[in-house]
Amino acid sequence: MASGTTTWRAATEAALYGPSGFYLRPEGPAGHFRTSVHASPLFAGAVAELLRRVDAALGHPAELAFTDVGAGRGELLTAVLARTAPELGARLRPYAVERAGRPPGVDERVTWLSELPQGVDGLLFANEWLDNVPTDVAETDAEGVARQVLVQEDGEELLGEPVTGADAEWLARWWPLDGAPPGSRAEIGLPRDAAWARAVGSLRSGLAVAVDYAHQRAARPPFGTLAGFREGREVRPVPDGSCDITAHVALDACAGPGSSLLTQREALRALGVDGGRPPLSLASSDPAGYVRALGAAGEAAELLAPAGLGGFGWLVQPVGGACAGLLEAAGGHPDGEG
């Protein structure tokens, strides 16, 4: 390996989570990009409804866990707690899992952790977490050989050794580059598969949900998706801590037995989010109510837009039989074969 270069996985780990890493900054992720959580309170309302369904499916246990993985500054947890009925709230054990320290002002009921709580029953929710689990990048050379992409701190790249071992096996199964033109790229999702398996394994029973930018085997992007973001704009990915570094997720590769893949549009509709406009008759009978309903419809439309947030992937994985079918999956079981 040339001096001053490293793999994208190692470089991203340092850039995002090192001593001066991007995700440890005081402003947090919300200072640079807008997620569904920030787009509308309807998203937290849908998660609260899913939490209620999990509680009912598990028989209203004495203690119900809600684990927010990649919790940022606790925005989703705070909003869900505000929408939880008192009876459930009294039994709820909310966990924030985040490598950054606990920010001021977070609800005192929230347990802030750097690692997953183990052996809990309830809902695990990971919103835009897996796309920030660092991965290595492969690129085909002039002979069509998939090689490791190496990177310098200034973002300059060069090709390293051929991809071998478990990484090569993952590519062959989930993102084949054989026969691809020179310059074709893939993000090797093995670390994300392992991270998701650990997250699901933290539940004794319940439901695990990952929400992210996603693609499936039949339609992988030919040049990968590695990107940088800063202050709401896409920028060149430079692993110096100055920007977020992200890549879309092969959610079908992450999925375990019994999983379903949905779009966010499908999932939120199943949880009661409706982007329909209020009837015009409401404008005359209750003008203020009409304006509120119109605003909510606009927010719902943003969350459901197929070319925007509505196109995000939801990976829904029950642990135990009780929580199977809480969201009807149009896509069925993701076997990764098409």
Coordinates of C-alpha atoms in Angstrom, one line a residue:
M1 CA 0.0 0.0 0.0
A2 CA 1.4 3.4 -1.0
S3 CA 2.5 5.8 1.7
G4 CA -0.3 8.0 3.0
T5 CA -3.1 5.8 1.6
T6 CA -5.6 3.5 3.3
T7 CA -8.8 1.7 2.5
W8 CA -12.1 3.7 2.3
R9 CA -13.4 1.7 5.3
A10 CA -10.5 2.7 7.5
A11 CA -10.5 6.3 6.2
T12 CA -14.2 6.7 6.8
E13 CA -14.0 5.3 10.3
A14 CA -11.4 7.9 11.2
A15 CA -13.1 10.7 9.4
L16 CA -16.6 10.1 10.9
Y17 CA -15.8 8.7 14.4
G18 CA -12.1 9.6 15.1
P19 CA -11.1 12.2 17.8
S20 CA -12.2 15.1 15.5
G21 CA -14.7 13.1 13.6
F22 CA -17.6 14.6 11.7
Y23 CA -20.2 12.8 13.8
L24 CA -18.7 14.0 17.1
R25 CA -19.2 17.7 16.2
P26 CA -21.5 19.7 18.5
E27 CA -24.0 20.5 15.8
G28 CA -24.6 16.8 15.1
P29 CA -26.0 15.4 11.8
A30 CA -28.9 17.8 11.8
G31 CA -26.5 20.6 11.2
H32 CA -25.6 19.3 7.8
F33 CA -28.5 17.3 6.4
R34 CA -32.3 16.7 6.8
T35 CA -33.7 13.3 7.5
S36 CA -37.3 12.1 7.7
V37 CA -37.2 12.9 11.4
H38 CA -36.5 16.5 10.7
A39 CA -38.9 16.8 7.7
S40 CA -42.1 16.2 9.7
P41 CA -43.4 15.1 13.1
L42 CA -45.6 12.7 11.1
F43 CA -42.5 10.4 10.8
A44 CA -42.2 10.2 14.6
G45 CA -45.9 9.6 14.8
A46 CA -45.6 6.7 12.5
V47 CA -42.8 5.2 14.6
A48 CA -44.9 5.7 17.7
E49 CA -47.7 3.8 16.0
L50 CA -45.3 1.0 15.1
L51 CA -44.1 0.9 18.8
R52 CA -47.7 0.6 19.9
R53 CA -48.2 -2.3 17.5
V54 CA -45.1 -4.0 18.8
D55 CA -46.3 -3.6 22.4
A56 CA -49.7 -5.1 21.6
A57 CA -48.1 -8.0 19.7
L58 CA -45.8 -8.8 22.6
G59 CA -48.8 -8.8 25.0
H60 CA -48.0 -5.4 26.7
P61 CA -44.9 -6.6 28.6
A62 CA -44.0 -5.0 32.0
E63 CA -41.0 -3.4 30.2
L64 CA -40.8 -2.6 26.5
A65 CA -37.6 -1.4 25.0
F66 CA -37.4 1.2 22.2
T67 CA -33.8 1.3 20.9
D68 CA -32.9 4.1 18.5
V69 CA -29.7 3.1 16.8
G70 CA -27.7 6.0 15.4
A71 CA -29.7 8.4 17.5
G72 CA -28.0 11.6 16.5
R73 CA -28.9 14.1 19.1
G74 CA -32.0 12.2 20.3
E75 CA -34.5 13.9 18.0
L76 CA -36.5 10.8 17.1
L77 CA -36.5 9.5 20.6
T78 CA -37.7 12.8 22.0
A79 CA -40.5 13.1 19.4
V80 CA -41.7 9.4 19.9
L81 CA -41.8 9.8 23.7
A82 CA -44.0 12.9 23.3
R83 CA -46.4 10.8 21.2
T84 CA -46.5 7.8 23.5
A85 CA -49.6 7.3 25.7
P86 CA -49.0 7.5 29.5
E87 CA -49.8 3.8 30.1
L88 CA -47.2 2.7 27.5
G89 CA -44.8 5.4 28.6
A90 CA -44.7 4.1 32.1
R91 CA -43.5 0.7 30.8
L92 CA -41.2 2.0 28.1
R93 CA -37.4 1.8 28.4
P94 CA -35.9 4.1 25.7
Y95 CA -32.3 3.6 24.6
A96 CA -30.2 5.9 22.4
V97 CA -27.3 4.1 20.8
E98 CA -24.8 6.7 19.5
R99 CA -21.0 7.1 19.5
A100 CA -21.2 10.8 20.3
G101 CA -21.8 11.7 23.9
R102 CA -25.2 12.5 25.5
P103 CA -26.3 16.0 24.4
P104 CA -27.8 18.4 26.9
G105 CA -31.6 18.5 27.3
V106 CA -32.4 14.9 26.3
D107 CA -35.3 13.4 28.3
E108 CA -34.0 11.9 31.5
R109 CA -35.8 8.7 30.8
V110 CA -33.5 8.0 27.9
T111 CA -30.5 5.7 28.6
W112 CA -27.6 6.9 26.4
L113 CA -25.3 4.1 25.3
S114 CA -22.4 3.7 22.9
E115 CA -23.2 0.0 22.5
L116 CA -26.5 -1.9 21.9
P117 CA -28.4 -3.0 25.0
Q118 CA -28.7 -6.8 25.0
G119 CA -31.6 -9.2 25.6
V120 CA -34.4 -6.7 25.4
D121 CA -37.9 -7.0 24.1
G122 CA -39.4 -4.3 21.9
L123 CA -38.7 -2.2 18.8
L124 CA -35.2 -1.5 17.5
F125 CA -35.3 1.4 14.9
A126 CA -32.2 2.4 12.9
N127 CA -32.9 5.5 10.8
E128 CA -30.1 6.3 8.3
W129 CA -27.6 4.4 10.4
L130 CA -26.3 1.7 8.1
D131 CA -25.3 4.1 5.4
N132 CA -22.7 5.5 7.8
V133 CA -21.3 2.1 8.7
P134 CA -18.0 2.3 6.8
T135 CA -17.3 0.0 3.9
D136 CA -14.5 -0.7 1.5
V137 CA -14.9 0.2 -2.2
A138 CA -14.0 -2.0 -5.2
E139 CA -13.4 -0.9 -8.8
T140 CA -12.7 -2.9 -11.9
D141 CA -9.4 -2.2 -13.6
A142 CA -8.6 -2.3 -17.4
E143 CA -8.6 -6.1 -17.4
G144 CA -12.0 -6.3 -15.5
V145 CA -10.4 -7.3 -12.2
A146 CA -12.1 -6.0 -9.1
R147 CA -9.5 -4.2 -7.0
Q148 CA -9.5 -2.5 -3.6
V149 CA -9.8 1.3 -3.9
L150 CA -7.3 3.2 -1.7
V151 CA -7.7 6.8 -0.7
Q152 CA -5.5 9.6 0.7
E153 CA -6.7 12.2 3.2
D154 CA -7.3 14.7 0.4
G155 CA -9.6 12.3 -1.3
E156 CA -7.3 11.2 -4.1
E157 CA -7.7 7.6 -5.0
L158 CA -5.6 4.8 -6.5
L159 CA -6.3 1.1 -7.1
G160 CA -4.8 -1.5 -4.8
E161 CA -4.7 -5.2 -4.7
P162 CA -7.4 -7.5 -6.1
V163 CA -10.4 -8.1 -3.8
T164 CA -10.1 -11.6 -2.3
G165 CA -11.6 -13.7 0.5
A166 CA -14.9 -12.9 2.2
D167 CA -15.1 -9.6 0.4
A168 CA -14.8 -11.2 -3.0
E169 CA -17.4 -13.8 -2.0
W170 CA -19.8 -11.0 -0.9
L171 CA -19.3 -9.2 -4.3
A172 CA -19.9 -12.4 -6.2
R173 CA -23.2 -13.0 -4.4
W174 CA -24.6 -9.5 -3.9
W175 CA -22.9 -7.1 -6.3
P176 CA -21.2 -9.0 -9.1
L177 CA -18.5 -7.1 -11.1
D178 CA -17.5 -10.0 -13.4
G179 CA -17.8 -8.7 -16.9
A180 CA -18.4 -5.1 -15.8
P181 CA -16.7 -2.4 -17.8
P182 CA -13.5 -0.9 -16.4
G183 CA -14.2 1.7 -13.8
S184 CA -17.3 0.0 -12.5
R185 CA -17.5 0.3 -8.7
A186 CA -19.2 -1.3 -5.7
E187 CA -19.3 -0.7 -2.0
I188 CA -18.6 -4.0 -0.2
G189 CA -21.4 -4.3 2.3
L190 CA -20.1 -7.1 4.5
P191 CA -19.5 -4.7 7.5
R192 CA -23.1 -3.5 7.3
D193 CA -24.5 -7.1 7.1
A194 CA -22.5 -7.8 10.3
A195 CA -23.6 -4.6 12.0
W196 CA -27.3 -5.3 11.2
A197 CA -27.0 -8.9 12.5
R198 CA -25.6 -7.6 15.8
A199 CA -28.4 -5.1 16.1
V200 CA -31.1 -7.7 15.4
G201 CA -29.3 -10.1 17.8
S202 CA -29.7 -7.6 20.7
L203 CA -33.4 -8.3 20.7
R204 CA -34.8 -11.2 22.6
S205 CA -38.2 -10.6 20.9
G206 CA -39.8 -7.8 18.9
L207 CA -39.1 -6.1 15.7
A208 CA -36.0 -4.6 14.1
V209 CA -36.3 -1.9 11.4
A210 CA -33.6 -0.2 9.3
V211 CA -34.5 2.8 7.2
D212 CA -32.0 4.0 4.6
Y213 CA -31.0 5.0 1.1
A214 CA -31.1 1.5 -0.5
H215 CA -30.8 -0.6 -3.6
Q216 CA -31.3 -4.3 -4.5
R217 CA -29.3 -6.8 -6.5
A218 CA -31.2 -6.4 -9.7
A219 CA -30.5 -2.7 -9.9
R220 CA -27.2 -1.9 -8.3
P221 CA -25.8 1.5 -9.3
P222 CA -22.9 0.8 -11.8
F223 CA -20.5 3.3 -10.3
G224 CA -21.4 2.9 -6.7
T225 CA -22.9 5.6 -4.5
L226 CA -20.0 6.9 -2.3
A227 CA -20.7 10.6 -1.6
G228 CA -19.9 13.4 0.8
F229 CA -22.3 15.9 2.4
R230 CA -21.7 19.2 4.1
E231 CA -24.3 21.8 5.1
G232 CA -27.0 20.3 3.1
R233 CA -25.1 19.9 -0.1
E234 CA -23.4 17.0 -1.8
V235 CA -19.7 17.4 -2.0
R236 CA -16.7 15.3 -3.0
P237 CA -16.1 12.6 -0.4
V238 CA -12.9 13.6 1.4
P239 CA -12.0 11.6 4.5
D240 CA -10.5 14.5 6.5
G241 CA -13.4 15.0 8.9
S242 CA -14.8 18.0 7.1
C243 CA -17.9 16.2 5.6
D244 CA -20.2 13.3 6.1
I245 CA -19.2 10.2 4.1
T246 CA -22.0 7.9 3.1
A247 CA -23.1 5.2 0.6
H248 CA -26.4 3.7 -0.1
V249 CA -27.1 0.3 1.5
A250 CA -27.6 -3.1 0.0
L251 CA -30.5 -3.9 2.3
D252 CA -31.3 -7.2 0.7
A253 CA -27.8 -8.4 1.7
C254 CA -28.4 -7.3 5.3
A255 CA -31.8 -9.1 5.6
G256 CA -32.1 -12.1 7.8
P257 CA -34.7 -14.9 7.9
G258 CA -38.3 -13.6 7.8
S259 CA -37.4 -10.1 6.7
S260 CA -39.4 -7.9 4.4
L261 CA -38.3 -5.0 2.2
L262 CA -40.7 -2.1 1.7
T263 CA -40.4 1.4 0.4
Q264 CA -40.9 4.2 3.0
R265 CA -44.0 5.1 1.0
E266 CA -45.5 1.7 1.6
A267 CA -44.4 1.5 5.3
L268 CA -45.7 4.9 6.3
R269 CA -49.0 4.4 4.5
A270 CA -49.4 1.1 6.4
L271 CA -48.8 3.2 9.6
G272 CA -51.5 5.7 8.8
V273 CA -49.6 8.5 7.1
D274 CA -51.8 10.0 4.3
G275 CA -50.8 12.6 1.9
G276 CA -54.3 13.4 0.7
R277 CA -55.5 17.0 0.7
P278 CA -58.3 17.9 3.2
P279 CA -61.8 18.5 1.8
L280 CA -62.4 22.1 0.6
S281 CA -65.6 22.1 2.7
L282 CA -63.3 22.2 5.8
A283 CA -62.0 25.6 4.6
S284 CA -65.4 27.2 5.2
S285 CA -66.4 25.3 8.4
D286 CA -63.0 25.4 10.1
P287 CA -60.5 27.7 8.3
A288 CA -57.8 27.2 10.9
G289 CA -58.3 23.4 10.9
Y290 CA -58.1 23.4 7.1
V291 CA -54.8 25.3 7.1
R292 CA -53.4 22.8 9.7
A293 CA -54.6 19.8 7.7
L294 CA -53.2 21.3 4.5
G295 CA -49.8 21.7 6.1
A296 CA -49.9 18.1 7.4
A297 CA -50.8 16.9 3.9
G298 CA -47.8 18.7 2.5
E299 CA -45.5 17.2 5.1
A300 CA -46.9 13.7 4.4
A301 CA -46.4 14.2 0.7
E302 CA -42.7 14.9 1.3
L303 CA -42.3 11.8 3.4
L304 CA -44.2 9.7 0.8
A305 CA -42.7 11.1 -2.4
P306 CA -41.4 8.1 -4.5
A307 CA -38.5 10.1 -5.9
G308 CA -37.6 11.5 -2.5
L309 CA -37.9 10.3 1.1
G310 CA -40.7 7.9 0.1
G311 CA -38.2 5.9 -2.0
F312 CA -36.1 5.1 1.0
G313 CA -35.9 1.4 1.9
W314 CA -37.4 -0.1 5.1
L315 CA -35.9 -3.5 6.1
V316 CA -38.3 -5.0 8.6
Q317 CA -37.1 -8.1 10.5
P318 CA -39.2 -9.7 13.3
V319 CA -37.5 -11.5 16.1
G320 CA -39.8 -14.3 17.3
G321 CA -43.2 -14.9 15.8
A322 CA -45.2 -12.4 17.6
C323 CA -44.2 -9.4 15.5
A324 CA -44.4 -10.9 12.1
G325 CA -46.8 -9.1 9.7
L326 CA -47.0 -5.8 11.6
L327 CA -46.2 -4.1 8.3
E328 CA -47.4 -5.7 5.2
A329 CA -44.5 -5.9 2.7
A330 CA -45.3 -5.5 -0.9
G331 CA -41.8 -6.8 -1.8
G332 CA -42.0 -10.1 0.1
H333 CA -38.9 -11.8 1.4
P334 CA -35.7 -10.4 -0.1
D335 CA -33.8 -13.3 -1.3
G336 CA -31.3 -11.2 -3.3
E337 CA -31.8 -13.2 -6.4
G338 CA -33.7 -10.6 -8.5

